[in-house]
Coordinates of C-alpha atoms and ligand atoms in Angstrom, one line a residue:
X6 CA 38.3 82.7 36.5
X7 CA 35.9 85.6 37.6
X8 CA 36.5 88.3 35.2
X9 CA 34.5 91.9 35.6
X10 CA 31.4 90.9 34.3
X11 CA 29.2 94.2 33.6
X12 CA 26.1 93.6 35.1
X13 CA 24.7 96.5 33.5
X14 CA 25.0 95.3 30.1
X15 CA 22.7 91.8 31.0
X16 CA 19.2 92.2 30.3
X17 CA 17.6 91.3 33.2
X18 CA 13.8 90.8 31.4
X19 CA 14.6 88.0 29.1
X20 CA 14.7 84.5 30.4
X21 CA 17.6 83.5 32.5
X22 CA 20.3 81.6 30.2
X23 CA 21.0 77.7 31.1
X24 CA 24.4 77.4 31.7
X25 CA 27.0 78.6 34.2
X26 CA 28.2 80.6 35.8
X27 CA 26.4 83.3 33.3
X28 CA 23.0 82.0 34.8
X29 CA 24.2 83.2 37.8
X30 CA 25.3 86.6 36.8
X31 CA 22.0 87.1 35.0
X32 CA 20.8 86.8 38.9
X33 CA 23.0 88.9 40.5
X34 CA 21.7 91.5 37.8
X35 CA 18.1 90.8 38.9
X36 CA 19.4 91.5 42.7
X37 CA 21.2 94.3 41.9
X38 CA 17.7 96.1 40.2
X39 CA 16.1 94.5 44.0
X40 CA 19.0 96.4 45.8
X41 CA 18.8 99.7 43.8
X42 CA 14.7 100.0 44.4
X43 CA 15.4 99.0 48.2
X44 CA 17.9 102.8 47.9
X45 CA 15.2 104.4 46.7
X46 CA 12.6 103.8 49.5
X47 CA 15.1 103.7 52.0
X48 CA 17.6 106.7 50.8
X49 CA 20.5 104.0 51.9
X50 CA 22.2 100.9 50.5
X51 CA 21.4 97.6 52.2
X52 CA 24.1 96.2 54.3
X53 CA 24.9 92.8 54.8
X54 CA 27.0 90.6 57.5
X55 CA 28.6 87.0 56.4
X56 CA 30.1 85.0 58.9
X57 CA 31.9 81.8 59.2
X58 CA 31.7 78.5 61.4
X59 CA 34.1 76.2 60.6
X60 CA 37.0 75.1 58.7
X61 CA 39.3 77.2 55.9
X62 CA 37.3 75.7 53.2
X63 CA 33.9 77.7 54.8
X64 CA 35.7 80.5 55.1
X65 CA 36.9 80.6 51.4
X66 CA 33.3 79.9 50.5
X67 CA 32.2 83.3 52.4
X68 CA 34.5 85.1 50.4
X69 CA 32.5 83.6 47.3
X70 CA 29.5 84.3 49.0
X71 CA 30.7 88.5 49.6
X72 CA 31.9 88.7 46.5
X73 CA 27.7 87.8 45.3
X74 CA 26.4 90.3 48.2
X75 CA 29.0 93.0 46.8
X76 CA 28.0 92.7 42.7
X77 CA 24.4 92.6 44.4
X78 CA 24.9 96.2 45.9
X79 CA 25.2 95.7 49.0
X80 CA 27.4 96.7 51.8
X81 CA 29.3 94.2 53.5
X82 CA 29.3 95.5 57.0
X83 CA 30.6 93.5 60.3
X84 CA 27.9 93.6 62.5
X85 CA 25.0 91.0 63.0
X86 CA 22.3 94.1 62.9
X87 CA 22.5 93.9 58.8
X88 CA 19.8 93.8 56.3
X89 CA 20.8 90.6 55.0
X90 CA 22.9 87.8 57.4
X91 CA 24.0 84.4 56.6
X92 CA 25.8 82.2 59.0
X93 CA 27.9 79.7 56.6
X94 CA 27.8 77.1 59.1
X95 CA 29.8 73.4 60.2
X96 CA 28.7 70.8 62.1
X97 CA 32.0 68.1 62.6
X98 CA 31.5 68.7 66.1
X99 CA 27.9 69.3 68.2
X100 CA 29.0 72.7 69.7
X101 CA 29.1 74.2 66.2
X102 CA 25.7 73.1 65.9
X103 CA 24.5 74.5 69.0
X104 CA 26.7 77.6 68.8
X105 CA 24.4 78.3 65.4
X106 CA 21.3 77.5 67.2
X107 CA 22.2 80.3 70.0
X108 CA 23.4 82.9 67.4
X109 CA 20.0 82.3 65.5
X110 CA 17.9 83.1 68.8
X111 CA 19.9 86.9 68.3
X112 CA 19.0 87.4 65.4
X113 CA 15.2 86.7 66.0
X114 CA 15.9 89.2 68.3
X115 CA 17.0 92.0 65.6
X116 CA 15.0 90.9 63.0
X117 CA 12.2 91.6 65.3
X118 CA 13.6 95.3 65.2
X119 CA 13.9 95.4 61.6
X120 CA 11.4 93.4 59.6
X121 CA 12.6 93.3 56.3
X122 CA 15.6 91.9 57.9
X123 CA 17.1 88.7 55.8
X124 CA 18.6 85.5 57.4
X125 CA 20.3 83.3 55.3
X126 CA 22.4 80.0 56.3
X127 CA 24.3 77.6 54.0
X128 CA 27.1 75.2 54.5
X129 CA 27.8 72.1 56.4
X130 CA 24.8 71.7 58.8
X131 CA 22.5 72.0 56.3
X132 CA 23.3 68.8 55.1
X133 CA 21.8 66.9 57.7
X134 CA 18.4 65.8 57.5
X135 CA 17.3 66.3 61.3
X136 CA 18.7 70.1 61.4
X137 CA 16.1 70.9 58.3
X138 CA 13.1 69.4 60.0
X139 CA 14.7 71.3 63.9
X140 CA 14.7 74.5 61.5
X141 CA 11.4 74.3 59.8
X142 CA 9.7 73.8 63.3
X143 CA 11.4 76.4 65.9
X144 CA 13.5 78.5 63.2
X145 CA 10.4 79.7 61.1
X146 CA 11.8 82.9 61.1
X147 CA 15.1 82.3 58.5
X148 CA 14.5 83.0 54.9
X149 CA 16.6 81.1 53.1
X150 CA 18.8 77.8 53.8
X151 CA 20.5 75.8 51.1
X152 CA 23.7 73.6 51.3
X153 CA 27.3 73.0 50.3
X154 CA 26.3 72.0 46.9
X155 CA 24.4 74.7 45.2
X156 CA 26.1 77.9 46.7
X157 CA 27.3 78.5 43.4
X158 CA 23.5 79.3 42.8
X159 CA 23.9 81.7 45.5
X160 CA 22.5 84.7 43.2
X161 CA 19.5 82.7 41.9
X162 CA 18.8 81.8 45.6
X163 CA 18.8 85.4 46.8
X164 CA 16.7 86.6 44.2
X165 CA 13.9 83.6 44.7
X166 CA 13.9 84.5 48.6
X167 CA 13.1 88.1 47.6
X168 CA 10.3 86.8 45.5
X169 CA 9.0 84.3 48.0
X170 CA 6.5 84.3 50.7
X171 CA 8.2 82.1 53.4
X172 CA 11.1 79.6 54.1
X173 CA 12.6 79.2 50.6
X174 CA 15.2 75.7 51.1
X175 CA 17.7 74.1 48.6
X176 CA 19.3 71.2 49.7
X177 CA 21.0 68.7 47.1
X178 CA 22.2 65.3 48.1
X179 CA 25.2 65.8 46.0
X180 CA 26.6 66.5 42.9
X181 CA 29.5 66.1 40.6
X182 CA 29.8 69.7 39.2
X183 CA 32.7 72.3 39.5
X184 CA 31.8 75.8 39.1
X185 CA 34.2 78.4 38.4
X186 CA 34.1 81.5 37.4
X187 CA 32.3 83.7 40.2
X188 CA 32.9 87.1 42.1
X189 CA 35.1 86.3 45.5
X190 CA 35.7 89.4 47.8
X191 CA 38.6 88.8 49.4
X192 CA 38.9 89.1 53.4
X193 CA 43.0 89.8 53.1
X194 CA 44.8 91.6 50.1
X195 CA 47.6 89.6 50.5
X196 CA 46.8 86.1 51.3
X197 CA 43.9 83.7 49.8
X198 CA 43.0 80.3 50.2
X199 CA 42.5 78.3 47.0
X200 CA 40.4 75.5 46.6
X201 CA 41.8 72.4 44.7
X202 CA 39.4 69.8 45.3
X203 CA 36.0 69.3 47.1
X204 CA 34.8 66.9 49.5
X205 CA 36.5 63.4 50.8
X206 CA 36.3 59.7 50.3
X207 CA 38.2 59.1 53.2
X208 CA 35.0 58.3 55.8
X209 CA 37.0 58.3 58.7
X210 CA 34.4 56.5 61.9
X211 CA 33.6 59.9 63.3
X212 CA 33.8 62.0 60.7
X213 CA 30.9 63.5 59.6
X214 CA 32.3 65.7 56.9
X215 CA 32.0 63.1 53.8
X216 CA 28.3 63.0 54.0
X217 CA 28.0 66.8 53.9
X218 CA 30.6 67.8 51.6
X219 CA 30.0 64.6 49.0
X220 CA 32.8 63.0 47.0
X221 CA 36.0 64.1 46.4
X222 CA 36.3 66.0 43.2
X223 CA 39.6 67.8 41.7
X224 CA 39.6 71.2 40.0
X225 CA 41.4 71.2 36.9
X226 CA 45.3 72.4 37.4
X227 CA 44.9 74.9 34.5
X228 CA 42.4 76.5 36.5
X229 CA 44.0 76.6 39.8
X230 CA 46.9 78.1 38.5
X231 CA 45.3 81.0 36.3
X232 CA 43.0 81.9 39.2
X233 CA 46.7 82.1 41.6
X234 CA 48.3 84.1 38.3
X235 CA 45.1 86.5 38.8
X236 CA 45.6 86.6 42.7
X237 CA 49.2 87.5 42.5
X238 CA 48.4 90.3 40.0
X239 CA 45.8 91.1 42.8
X240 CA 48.7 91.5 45.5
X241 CA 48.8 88.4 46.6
X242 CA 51.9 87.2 47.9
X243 CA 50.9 84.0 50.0
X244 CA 48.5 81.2 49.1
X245 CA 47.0 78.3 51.0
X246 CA 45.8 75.5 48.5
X247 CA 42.6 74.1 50.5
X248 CA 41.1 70.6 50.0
X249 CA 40.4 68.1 53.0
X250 CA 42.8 65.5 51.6
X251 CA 45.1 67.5 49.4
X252 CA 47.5 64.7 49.3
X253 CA 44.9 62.9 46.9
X254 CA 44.5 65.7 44.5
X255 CA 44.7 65.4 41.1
X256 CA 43.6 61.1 41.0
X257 CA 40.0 61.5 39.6
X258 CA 40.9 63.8 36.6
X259 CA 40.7 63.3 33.3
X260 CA 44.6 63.3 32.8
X261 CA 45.2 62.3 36.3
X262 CA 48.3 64.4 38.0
X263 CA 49.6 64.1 41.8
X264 CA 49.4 66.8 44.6
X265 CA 53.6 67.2 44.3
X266 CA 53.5 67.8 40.5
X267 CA 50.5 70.4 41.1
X268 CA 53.2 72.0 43.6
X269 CA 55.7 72.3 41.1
X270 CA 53.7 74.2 38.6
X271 CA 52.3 76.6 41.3
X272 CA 55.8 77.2 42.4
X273 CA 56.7 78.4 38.9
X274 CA 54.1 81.2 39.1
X275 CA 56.2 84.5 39.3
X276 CA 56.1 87.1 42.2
X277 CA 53.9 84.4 44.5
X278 CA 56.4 84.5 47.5
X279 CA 54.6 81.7 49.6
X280 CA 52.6 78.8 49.2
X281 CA 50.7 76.6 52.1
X282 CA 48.2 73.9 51.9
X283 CA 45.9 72.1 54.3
X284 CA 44.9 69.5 54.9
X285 CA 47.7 66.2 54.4
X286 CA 46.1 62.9 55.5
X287 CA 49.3 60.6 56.5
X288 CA 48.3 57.9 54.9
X289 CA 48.6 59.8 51.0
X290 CA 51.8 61.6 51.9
X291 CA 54.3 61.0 49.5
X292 CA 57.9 60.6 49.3
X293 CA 57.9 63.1 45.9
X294 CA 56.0 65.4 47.7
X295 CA 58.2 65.8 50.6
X296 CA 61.1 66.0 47.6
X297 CA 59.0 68.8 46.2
X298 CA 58.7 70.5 49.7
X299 CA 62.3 70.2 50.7
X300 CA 63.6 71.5 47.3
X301 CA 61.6 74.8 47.1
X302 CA 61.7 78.0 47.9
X303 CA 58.1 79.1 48.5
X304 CA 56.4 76.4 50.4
X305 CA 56.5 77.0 53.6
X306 CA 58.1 75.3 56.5
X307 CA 55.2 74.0 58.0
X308 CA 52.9 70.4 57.8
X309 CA 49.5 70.3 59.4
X310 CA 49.4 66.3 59.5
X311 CA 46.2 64.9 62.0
X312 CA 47.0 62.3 64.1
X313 CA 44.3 61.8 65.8
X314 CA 45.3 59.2 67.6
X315 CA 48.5 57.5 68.2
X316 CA 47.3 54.0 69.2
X317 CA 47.3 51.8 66.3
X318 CA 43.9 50.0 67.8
X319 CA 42.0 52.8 67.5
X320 CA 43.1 54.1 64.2
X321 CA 41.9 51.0 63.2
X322 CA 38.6 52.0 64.7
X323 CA 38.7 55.4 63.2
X324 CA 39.3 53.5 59.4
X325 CA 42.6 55.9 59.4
X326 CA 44.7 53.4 57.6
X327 CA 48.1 54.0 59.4
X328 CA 49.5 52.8 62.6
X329 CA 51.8 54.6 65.4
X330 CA 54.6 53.5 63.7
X331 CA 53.6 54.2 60.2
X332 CA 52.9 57.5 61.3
X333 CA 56.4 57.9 63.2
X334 CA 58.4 56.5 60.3
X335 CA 56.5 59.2 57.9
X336 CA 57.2 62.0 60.3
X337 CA 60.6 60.8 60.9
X338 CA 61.2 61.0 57.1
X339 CA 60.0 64.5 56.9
X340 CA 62.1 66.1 59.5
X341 CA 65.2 63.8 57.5
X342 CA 64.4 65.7 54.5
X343 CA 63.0 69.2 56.2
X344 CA 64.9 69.6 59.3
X345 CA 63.4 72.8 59.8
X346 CA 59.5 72.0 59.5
X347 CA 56.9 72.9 62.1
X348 CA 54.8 69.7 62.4
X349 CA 51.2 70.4 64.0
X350 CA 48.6 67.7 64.2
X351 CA 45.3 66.8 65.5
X352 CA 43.8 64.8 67.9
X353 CA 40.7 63.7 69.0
X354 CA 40.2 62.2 72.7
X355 CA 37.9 60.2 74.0
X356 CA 36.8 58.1 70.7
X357 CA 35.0 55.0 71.5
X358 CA 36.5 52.4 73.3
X359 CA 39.5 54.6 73.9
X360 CA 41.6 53.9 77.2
X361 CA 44.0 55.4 79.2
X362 CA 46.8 53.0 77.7
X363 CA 45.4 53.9 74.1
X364 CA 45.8 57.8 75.4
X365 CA 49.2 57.0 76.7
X366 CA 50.1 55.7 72.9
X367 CA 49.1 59.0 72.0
X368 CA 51.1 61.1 74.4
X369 CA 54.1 58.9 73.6
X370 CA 53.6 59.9 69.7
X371 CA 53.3 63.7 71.2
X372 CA 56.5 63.6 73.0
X373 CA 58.8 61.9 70.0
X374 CA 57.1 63.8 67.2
X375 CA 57.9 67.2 69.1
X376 CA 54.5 69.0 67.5
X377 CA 54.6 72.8 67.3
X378 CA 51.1 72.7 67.9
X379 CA 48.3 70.2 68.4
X380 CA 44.1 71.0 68.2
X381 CA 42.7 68.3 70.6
X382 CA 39.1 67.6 70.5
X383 CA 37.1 66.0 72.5
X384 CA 34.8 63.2 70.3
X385 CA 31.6 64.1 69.6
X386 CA 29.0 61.9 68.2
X387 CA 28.1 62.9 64.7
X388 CA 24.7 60.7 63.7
X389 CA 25.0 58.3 60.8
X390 CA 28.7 57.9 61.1
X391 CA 30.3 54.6 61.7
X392 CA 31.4 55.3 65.3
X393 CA 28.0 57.1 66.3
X394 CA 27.0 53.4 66.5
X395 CA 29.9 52.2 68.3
X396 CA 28.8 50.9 71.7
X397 CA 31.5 51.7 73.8
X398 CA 31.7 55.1 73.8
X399 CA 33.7 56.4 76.3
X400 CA 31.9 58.8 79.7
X401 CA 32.9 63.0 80.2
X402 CA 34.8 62.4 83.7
X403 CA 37.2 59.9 81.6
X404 CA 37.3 62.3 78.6
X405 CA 38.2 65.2 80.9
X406 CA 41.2 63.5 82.9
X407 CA 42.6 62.4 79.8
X408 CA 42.4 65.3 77.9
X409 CA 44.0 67.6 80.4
X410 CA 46.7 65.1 80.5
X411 CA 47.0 64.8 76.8
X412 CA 47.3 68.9 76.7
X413 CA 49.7 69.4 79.3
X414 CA 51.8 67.7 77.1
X415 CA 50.7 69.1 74.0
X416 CA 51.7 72.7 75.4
X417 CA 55.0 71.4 77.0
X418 CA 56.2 70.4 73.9
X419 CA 55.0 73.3 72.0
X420 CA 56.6 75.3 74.1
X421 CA 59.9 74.0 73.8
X422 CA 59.8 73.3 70.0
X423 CA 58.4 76.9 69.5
X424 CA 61.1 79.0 71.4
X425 CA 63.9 76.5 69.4
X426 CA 64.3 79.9 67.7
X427 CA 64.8 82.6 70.1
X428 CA 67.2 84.6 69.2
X429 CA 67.3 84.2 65.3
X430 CA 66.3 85.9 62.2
X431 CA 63.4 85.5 59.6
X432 CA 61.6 86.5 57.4
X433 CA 57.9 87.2 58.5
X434 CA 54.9 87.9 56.5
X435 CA 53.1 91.1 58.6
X436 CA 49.4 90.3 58.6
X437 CA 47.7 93.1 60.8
X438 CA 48.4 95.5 63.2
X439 CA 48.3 93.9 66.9
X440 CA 45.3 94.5 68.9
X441 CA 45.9 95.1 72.4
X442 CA 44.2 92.2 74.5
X443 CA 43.4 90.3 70.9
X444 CA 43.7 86.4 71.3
X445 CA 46.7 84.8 69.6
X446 CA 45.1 82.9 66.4
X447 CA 46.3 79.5 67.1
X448 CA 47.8 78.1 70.2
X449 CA 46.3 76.4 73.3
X450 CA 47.0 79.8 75.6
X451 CA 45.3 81.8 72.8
X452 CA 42.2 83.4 75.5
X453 CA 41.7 86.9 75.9
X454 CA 43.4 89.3 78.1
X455 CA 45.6 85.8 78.7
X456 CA 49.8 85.7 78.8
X457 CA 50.2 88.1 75.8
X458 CA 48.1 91.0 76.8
X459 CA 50.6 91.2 79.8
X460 CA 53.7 90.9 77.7
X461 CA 52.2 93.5 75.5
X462 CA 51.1 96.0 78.0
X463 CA 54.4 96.8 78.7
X464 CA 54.9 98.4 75.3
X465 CA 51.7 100.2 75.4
X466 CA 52.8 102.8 73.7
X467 CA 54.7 101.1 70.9
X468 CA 52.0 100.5 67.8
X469 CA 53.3 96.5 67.0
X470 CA 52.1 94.4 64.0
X471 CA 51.7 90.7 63.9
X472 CA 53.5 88.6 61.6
X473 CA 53.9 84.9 60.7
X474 CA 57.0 83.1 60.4
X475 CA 57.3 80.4 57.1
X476 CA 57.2 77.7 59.8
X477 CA 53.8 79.5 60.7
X478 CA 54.5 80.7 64.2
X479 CA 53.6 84.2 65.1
X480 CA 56.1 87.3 65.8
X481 CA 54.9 90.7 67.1
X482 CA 57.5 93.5 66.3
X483 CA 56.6 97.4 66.3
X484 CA 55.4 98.8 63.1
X485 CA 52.8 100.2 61.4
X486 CA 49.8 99.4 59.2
X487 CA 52.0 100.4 56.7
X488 CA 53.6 97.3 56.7
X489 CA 51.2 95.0 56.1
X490 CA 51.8 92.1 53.2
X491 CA 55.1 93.0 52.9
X492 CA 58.1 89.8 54.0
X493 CA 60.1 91.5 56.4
X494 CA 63.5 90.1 58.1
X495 CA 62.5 89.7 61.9
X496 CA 65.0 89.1 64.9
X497 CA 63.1 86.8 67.0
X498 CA 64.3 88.4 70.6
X499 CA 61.8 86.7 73.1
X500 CA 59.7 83.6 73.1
X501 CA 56.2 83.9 74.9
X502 CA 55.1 80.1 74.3
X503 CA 53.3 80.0 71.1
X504 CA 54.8 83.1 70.1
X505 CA 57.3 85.8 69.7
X506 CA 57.9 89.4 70.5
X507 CA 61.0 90.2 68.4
X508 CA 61.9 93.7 65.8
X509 CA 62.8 94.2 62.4
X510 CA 66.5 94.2 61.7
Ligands
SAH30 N1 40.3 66.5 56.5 C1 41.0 66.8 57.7 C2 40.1 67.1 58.9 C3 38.9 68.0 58.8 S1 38.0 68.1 60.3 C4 41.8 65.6 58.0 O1 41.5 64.5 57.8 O2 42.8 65.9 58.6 C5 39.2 68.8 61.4 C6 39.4 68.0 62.6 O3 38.2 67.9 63.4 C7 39.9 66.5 62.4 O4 41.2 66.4 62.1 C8 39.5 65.9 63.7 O5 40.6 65.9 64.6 C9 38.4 66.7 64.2 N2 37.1 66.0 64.1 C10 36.5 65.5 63.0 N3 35.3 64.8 63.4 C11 35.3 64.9 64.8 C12 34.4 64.4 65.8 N4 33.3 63.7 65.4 N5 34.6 64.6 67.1 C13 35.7 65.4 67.4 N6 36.6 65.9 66.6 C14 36.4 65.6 65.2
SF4_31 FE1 36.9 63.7 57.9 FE2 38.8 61.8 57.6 FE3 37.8 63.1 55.4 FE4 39.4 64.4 57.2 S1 40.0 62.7 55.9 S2 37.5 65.1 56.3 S3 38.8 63.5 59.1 S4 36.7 61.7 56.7
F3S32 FE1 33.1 72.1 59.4 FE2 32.3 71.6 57.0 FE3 34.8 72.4 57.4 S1 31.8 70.4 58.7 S2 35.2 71.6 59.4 S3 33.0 73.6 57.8 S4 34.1 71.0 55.8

């Protein structure tokens, strides 16, 4: 676990040591002598801008990635003008890929402006092969790209791009390694996701996420739970344990250990006050980790659990390894056992060979499984994936009816599971303070200046703060910043759709 580290004491012009993470520290030392000459010409610190595309896992990597900047010297700032800007991108659908490719053209733009301007990406896309080579030819202006293996080498990687004349690009296949140890600058002082595992084995048709994130590998329990210890003596109250499939954790370790036991322990760790995790595949769920989740106290009252589909034909096709009924057994057992869980879920739309009587399988799981929230994608074609060679894929006008079908009843039943509440008191976790006209996190009516703007503008004048509920739905109540981190009991006076407007009591 990261530990202050004085970079001042490292000698910088001996030879960088072999092993990690102090190799990397020797680095971030070399970058922080880079930062402190670029003061002296310029009579200012360099700023930098990280941002995120993509999935909780990215985003905990950009706190690793901030945490570098900041040893470095730099200052994190939120704007893409920066010295230094790295997009940390994803690529399990095409329009994250082409939202990058837009974003880059921008930044040409400033960099133009500022010429000792940096631009860094990392992360998902960077995996493929064919976004490299797209790179290389129109993108000749980035400095640096390497992938979702090596950003622990981060520091190393900065310093060589300082050094070099030109594109400097690491990209590794894979690898098998686990590094621990380095700086992570948080984005919330309350909350943090954890990683517990890397990667999947689960090569779902259309997923394109095993090929860029390699093979599942574990962290080591005693290493998950001192780094939590260290976040709760940070202020952390709430933690979200992050792994694509965390219902597999713990099989590939040396003294192999389930996902429920690992629950247990984390449980035990005194003055955490929540714990989440994400992602459970259905077909790993087990009946002692529902156990675990219906005895405790801190996990909260909410399972994110993909469906993607709810006809057993295509989950055949996707290589899910479930059917409907498997999957409405499972979630049947966990609302036996939890009565009070918020089940949201997944779904993808338009997957090869998919019909409307395969969608109307799907609705039919909607409508009995009562989600309190569904993401529904459309399918995109992700090369070198099973299904990218599939020959029936499915045409946009049959997508679109479908899909606007599919999330009709998506927010229908949202709706009506969501405001099962109204009228009750909670305890929510106060996050920010409410933005006027800010879009609700999650939630299918979540657009800008949409329902909740109206509700607010009402109470104008009454400064309100945004909270989350265990079961993970939002609550707006007035407060102040004041209040943020801190579990507050919160009547729950009015339901909005996906959310609340309520008080404390
Ligand atoms: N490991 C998680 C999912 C990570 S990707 C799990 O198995 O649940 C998040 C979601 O993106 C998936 O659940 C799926 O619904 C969607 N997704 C993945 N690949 C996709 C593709 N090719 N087209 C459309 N949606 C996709
Ligand atoms: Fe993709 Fe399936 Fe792995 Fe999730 S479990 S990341 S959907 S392959
Ligand atoms: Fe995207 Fe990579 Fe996450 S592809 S969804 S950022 S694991």
């Amino acid at each position: 676990m990261y530990q202050e580290i004085d970079l001042d004491k490292i000698d910088i012009n001996s030879k960088p040591p072999a092993e990690e993470p102090a190799r990397q520290y020797y680095f971030m030392a070399k970058c922080r002598e880079w930062v402190q000459e670029f003061e002296r010409k310029k009579g200012r610190r360099p700023t930098a801008y990280v941002t995120t595309f993509g999935c909780q896992m990215n985003a905990r990597d950009s706190e690793k990635l901030a945490g570098i900047l900041e040893q470095a010297g730099y200052q994190i700032i939120d704007d893409e003008k920066a010295d230094f800007v790295i997009f940390n991108t994803c690529t399990v659908r095409d329009n994250a890929n082409q939202r990058v490719y837009g974003r880059l053209g921008e930044l040409n733009g400033h960099k133009r402006r500022n010429p000792d301007m940096k631009i860094a990406l990392c992360g998902c896309m960077m995996q493929e092969p064919g976004v490299i080579e797209k790179l290389r030819k129109s993108y000749s202006f980035v400095d640096l790209i390497f992938g979702t293996h090596n950003i622990y080498k981060f520091a190393e990687l900065l310093y060589a791009s300082y050094e070099a004349e030109g594109m400097v690009i690491d990209i590794w296949k894979d690898t098998d390694k686990i590094v621990e140890d380095l700086p992570v600058e948080r984005k919330y002082s309350f909350k943090s996701g954890i990683n517990i595992m890397f990667g999947c084995n689960n090569f779902c048709s259309y997923c394109i996420v095993p090929y860029v994130r390699g093979r599942e590998r574990s962290r080591k329990p005693e290493d998950i739970l001192e780094e939590i210890r260290r976040l709760v003596a940070d202020g952390v109250v709430e933690v979200m344990l992050l792994g694509q499939n965390v219902n597999s954790y713990g099989k590939n370790l040396d003294e192999p250990m389930t996902f429920a036991q690992l629950l247990r322990e984390v449980e035990k760790i005194e003055g955490l006050k929540r714990i989440r995790f994400m992602t459970s595949h259905p077909k790993d769920l087990s009946d002692e980790l529902i156990e675990v989740m219906a005895q405790s106290k801190k996990i909260c009252r909410h399972l994110h659990l993909p469906l993607q589909s709810g006809s057993t034909r295509i989950l055949e096709r996707m290589n899910r390894r479930y059917t409907k009924e498997q999957y409405l057994e499972l979630a049947q057992r966990i609302r036996d056992r939890v009565p009070d869980i918020a089940i949201t879920t997944d779904i993808i739309v338009g997957f090869p060979g998919e019909t409307p009587e395969d969608l109307e399988e799907t609705i039919d799981v909607v409508r009995r499984v009562k989600f309190d929230n569904a993401f529904t994608f459309i399918y995109s074609k992700r090369t070198g994936t099973p299904a990218a060679a599939m020959e029936d894929q499915v045409t946009r006008e049959q997508v679109k009816q479908g899909f606007d079908r599919l999330l009709k009843v998506v927010q229908d039943t949202a709706r009506s599971q969501v405001s099962r509440y109204q009228g009750c008191v909670m305890e929510a976790l106060i996050e920010e303070v409410t933005e006027k006209g800010h879009a609700v996190e999650e939630g299918h009516s979540a657009k800008k200046g949409s329902a909740r703007e109206e509700e607010l503008s009402g109470r104008e004048n009454v400064p309100m703060v945004t909270g989350r509920l265990s079961n993970n739905t939002i609550v707006h109540v007035p407060g102040d910043a004041s209040m943020i981190g801190k579990i507050v009991q919160v009547s729950l006076d009015e339901c909005h759709g996906f959310y609340y407007i309520g008080h404390c009591v």
